[in-house]
C-alpha atoms as one frame of an Amber mdcrd trajectory, in Angstrom:
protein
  75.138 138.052  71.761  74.809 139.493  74.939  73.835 135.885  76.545  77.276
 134.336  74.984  79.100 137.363  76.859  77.248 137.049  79.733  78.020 133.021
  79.700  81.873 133.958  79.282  81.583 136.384  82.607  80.069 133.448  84.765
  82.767 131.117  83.279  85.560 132.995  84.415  84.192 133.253  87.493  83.643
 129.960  88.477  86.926 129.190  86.788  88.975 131.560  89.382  87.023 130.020
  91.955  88.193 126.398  90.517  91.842 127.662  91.067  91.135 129.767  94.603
  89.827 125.636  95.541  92.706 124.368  93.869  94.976 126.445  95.886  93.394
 126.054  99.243  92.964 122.272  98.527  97.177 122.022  98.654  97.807 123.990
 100.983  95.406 123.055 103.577  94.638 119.246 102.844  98.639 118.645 102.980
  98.586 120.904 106.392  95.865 118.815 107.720  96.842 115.351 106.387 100.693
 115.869 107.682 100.086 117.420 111.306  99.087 114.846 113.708  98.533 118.480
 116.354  96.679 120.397 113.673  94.712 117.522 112.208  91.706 116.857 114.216
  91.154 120.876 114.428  91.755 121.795 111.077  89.312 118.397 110.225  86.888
 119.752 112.475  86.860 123.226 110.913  86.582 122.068 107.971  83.611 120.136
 108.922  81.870 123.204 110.363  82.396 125.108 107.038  81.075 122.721 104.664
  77.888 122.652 106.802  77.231 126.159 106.337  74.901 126.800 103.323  76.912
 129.173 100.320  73.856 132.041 100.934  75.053 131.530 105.165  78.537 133.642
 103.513  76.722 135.888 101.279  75.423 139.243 103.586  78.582 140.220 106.003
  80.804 139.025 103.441  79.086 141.309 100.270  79.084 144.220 102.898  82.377
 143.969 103.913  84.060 143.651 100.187  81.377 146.955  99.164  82.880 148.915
 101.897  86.245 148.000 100.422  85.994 148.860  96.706  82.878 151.186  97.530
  82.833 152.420  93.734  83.170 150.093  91.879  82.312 146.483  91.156  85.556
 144.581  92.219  84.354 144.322  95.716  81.480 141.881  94.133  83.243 140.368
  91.750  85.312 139.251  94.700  82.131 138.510  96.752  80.769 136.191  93.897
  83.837 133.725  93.325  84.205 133.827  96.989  81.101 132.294  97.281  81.336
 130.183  94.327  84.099 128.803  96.540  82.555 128.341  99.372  80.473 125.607
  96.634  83.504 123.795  95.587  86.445 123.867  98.286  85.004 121.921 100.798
  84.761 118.563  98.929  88.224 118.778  96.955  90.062 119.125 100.134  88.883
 116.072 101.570  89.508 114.359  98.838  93.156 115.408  98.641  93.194 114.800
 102.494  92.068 111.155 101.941  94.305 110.817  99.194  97.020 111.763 101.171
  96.654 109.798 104.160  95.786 106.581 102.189  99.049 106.788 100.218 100.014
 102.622 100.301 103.060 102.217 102.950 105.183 100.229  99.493 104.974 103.713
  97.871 106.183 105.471 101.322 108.902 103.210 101.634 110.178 103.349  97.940
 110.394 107.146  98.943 112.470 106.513 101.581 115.029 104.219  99.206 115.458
 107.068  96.667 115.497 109.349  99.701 112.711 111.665  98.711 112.652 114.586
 100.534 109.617 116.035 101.572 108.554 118.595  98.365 109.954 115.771  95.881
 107.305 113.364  97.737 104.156 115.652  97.102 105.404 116.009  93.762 106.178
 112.391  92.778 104.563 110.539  95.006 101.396 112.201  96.613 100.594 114.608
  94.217  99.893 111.846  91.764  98.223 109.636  93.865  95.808 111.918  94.774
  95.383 113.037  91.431  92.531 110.834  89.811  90.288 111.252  93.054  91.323
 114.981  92.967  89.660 115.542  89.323  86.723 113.655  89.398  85.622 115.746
  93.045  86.909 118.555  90.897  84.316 117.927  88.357  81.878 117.783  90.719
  82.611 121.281  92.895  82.476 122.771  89.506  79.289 121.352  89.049  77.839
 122.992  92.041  79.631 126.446  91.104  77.054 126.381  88.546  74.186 125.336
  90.682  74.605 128.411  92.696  74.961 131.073  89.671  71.521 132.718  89.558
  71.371 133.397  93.162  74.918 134.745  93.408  75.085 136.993  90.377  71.845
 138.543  91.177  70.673 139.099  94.825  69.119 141.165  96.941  70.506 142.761
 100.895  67.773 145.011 102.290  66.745 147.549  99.876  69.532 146.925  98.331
  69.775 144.901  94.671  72.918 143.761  93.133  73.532 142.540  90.032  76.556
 140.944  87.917  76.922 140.440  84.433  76.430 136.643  83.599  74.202 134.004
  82.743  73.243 133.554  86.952  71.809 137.113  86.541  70.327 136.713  82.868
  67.968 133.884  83.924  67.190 135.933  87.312  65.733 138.156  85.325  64.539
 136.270  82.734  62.422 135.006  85.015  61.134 137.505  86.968  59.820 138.628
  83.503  58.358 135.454  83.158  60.153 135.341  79.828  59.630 131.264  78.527
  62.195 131.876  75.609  64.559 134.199  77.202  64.755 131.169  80.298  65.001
 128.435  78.058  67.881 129.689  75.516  70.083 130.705  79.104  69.333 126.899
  79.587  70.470 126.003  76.367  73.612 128.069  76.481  74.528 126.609  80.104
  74.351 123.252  79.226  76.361 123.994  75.987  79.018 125.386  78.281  78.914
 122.730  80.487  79.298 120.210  78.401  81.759 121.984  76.328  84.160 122.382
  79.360  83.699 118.848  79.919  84.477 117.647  76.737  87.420 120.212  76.100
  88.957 120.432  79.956  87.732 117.789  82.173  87.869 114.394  79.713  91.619
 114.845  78.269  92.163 115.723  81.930  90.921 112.657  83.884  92.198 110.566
  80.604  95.421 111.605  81.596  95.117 110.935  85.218  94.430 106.993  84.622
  98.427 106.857  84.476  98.507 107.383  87.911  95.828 105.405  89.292  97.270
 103.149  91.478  96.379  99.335  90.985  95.387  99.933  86.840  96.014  96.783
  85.262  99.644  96.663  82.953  97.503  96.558  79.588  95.542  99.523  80.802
């Protein structure tokens, strides 16, 4: 029992990261893709940050958030979706960015006959462009979210240990205890979760997005 509400922890987490992604994906991917002076620097930034391994966040920014909340554990509940993140931002904003600047001129120019203004051309226009690309890179920041759950949920800075409640932290100890069955029913219940998410959240998702892939053939 204690696995399935540890699994439920880790989930949320990685699902507020999702939407922290989500959020910086629209606001900066439509900043960088529609300023030709901000463009190359925001680009370049960007570049610089994806380069920088998820643990490369993890000390000054856990130290920081501690001294914040210093009694209690919303300072590393912060810490850990930040991180989780820093594991799936990177690659949906480029997509989005792509998206964005490959939108075909025919579709730019029917915005200009119904006189579009800008917000009503993200919405209608860009927005669902983007949007096929934009789920299956979702799909696979998630994916790394998850990668990265045992090491963020459970680490050590110094002499000092830190743990989380979720599955990340469950196998960490698991583990360390060299506990076979305890490791391979965390397994178990990760992949279940995975694959639930997929099957409940991702595939009616990207289903729906084939509207709006541009070039689908009529019968499709």
């Amino acid at each position: 029992w204690s696995l399935i509400q540890y699994s439920f922890y880790s989930l949320l987490r990685v699902t507020a990261a999702y939407f922290l992604s989500l959020v910086f994906t629209f606001t900066y991917g439509y900043w960088a893709a529609k300023s030709k002076r901000a463009e190359p620097i925001l680009i370049s930034i960007l570049d610089i940050l994806q380069s920088i391994p998820v643990l490369g966040f993890m000390p000054g920014l856990v130290l920081a958030l501690i001294h914040l909340f210093p009694n209690t554990n919303i300072g590393l509940e912060i810490a850990a979706i930040v991180m989780i993140f820093t594991g799936e931002g990177w690659n949906m904003v480029f997509s989005f960015y792509s998206s964005i600047k490959g939108v075909p001129q025919e579709l730019r120019d029917m915005s200009g006959v119904f006189r579009l203004n800008r917000w009503d051309t993200l919405k209608k226009v860009e927005i669902p462009f983007a949007m096929h690309g934009l789920l299956w890179n979702s799909m696979l920041s998630m994916a790394g979210g998850w990668f990265f759950l045992m090491v963020i949920e459970s680490f050590s800075l110094g002499d000092h240990d830190f743990r989380l409640p979720g599955i990340g932290s469950y196998m960490a100890v698991a583990y360390e205890r060299q506990d076979g069955h305890a490791v391979l029913m965390g397994i178990v219940v990760m992949v279940f979760m995975i694959f639930a998410v997929d099957r409940l959240f991702w595939a009616p998702f990207v289903a729906w997005s084939e509207r709006y892939r541009y070039g689908r053939p009529k019968h499709a």
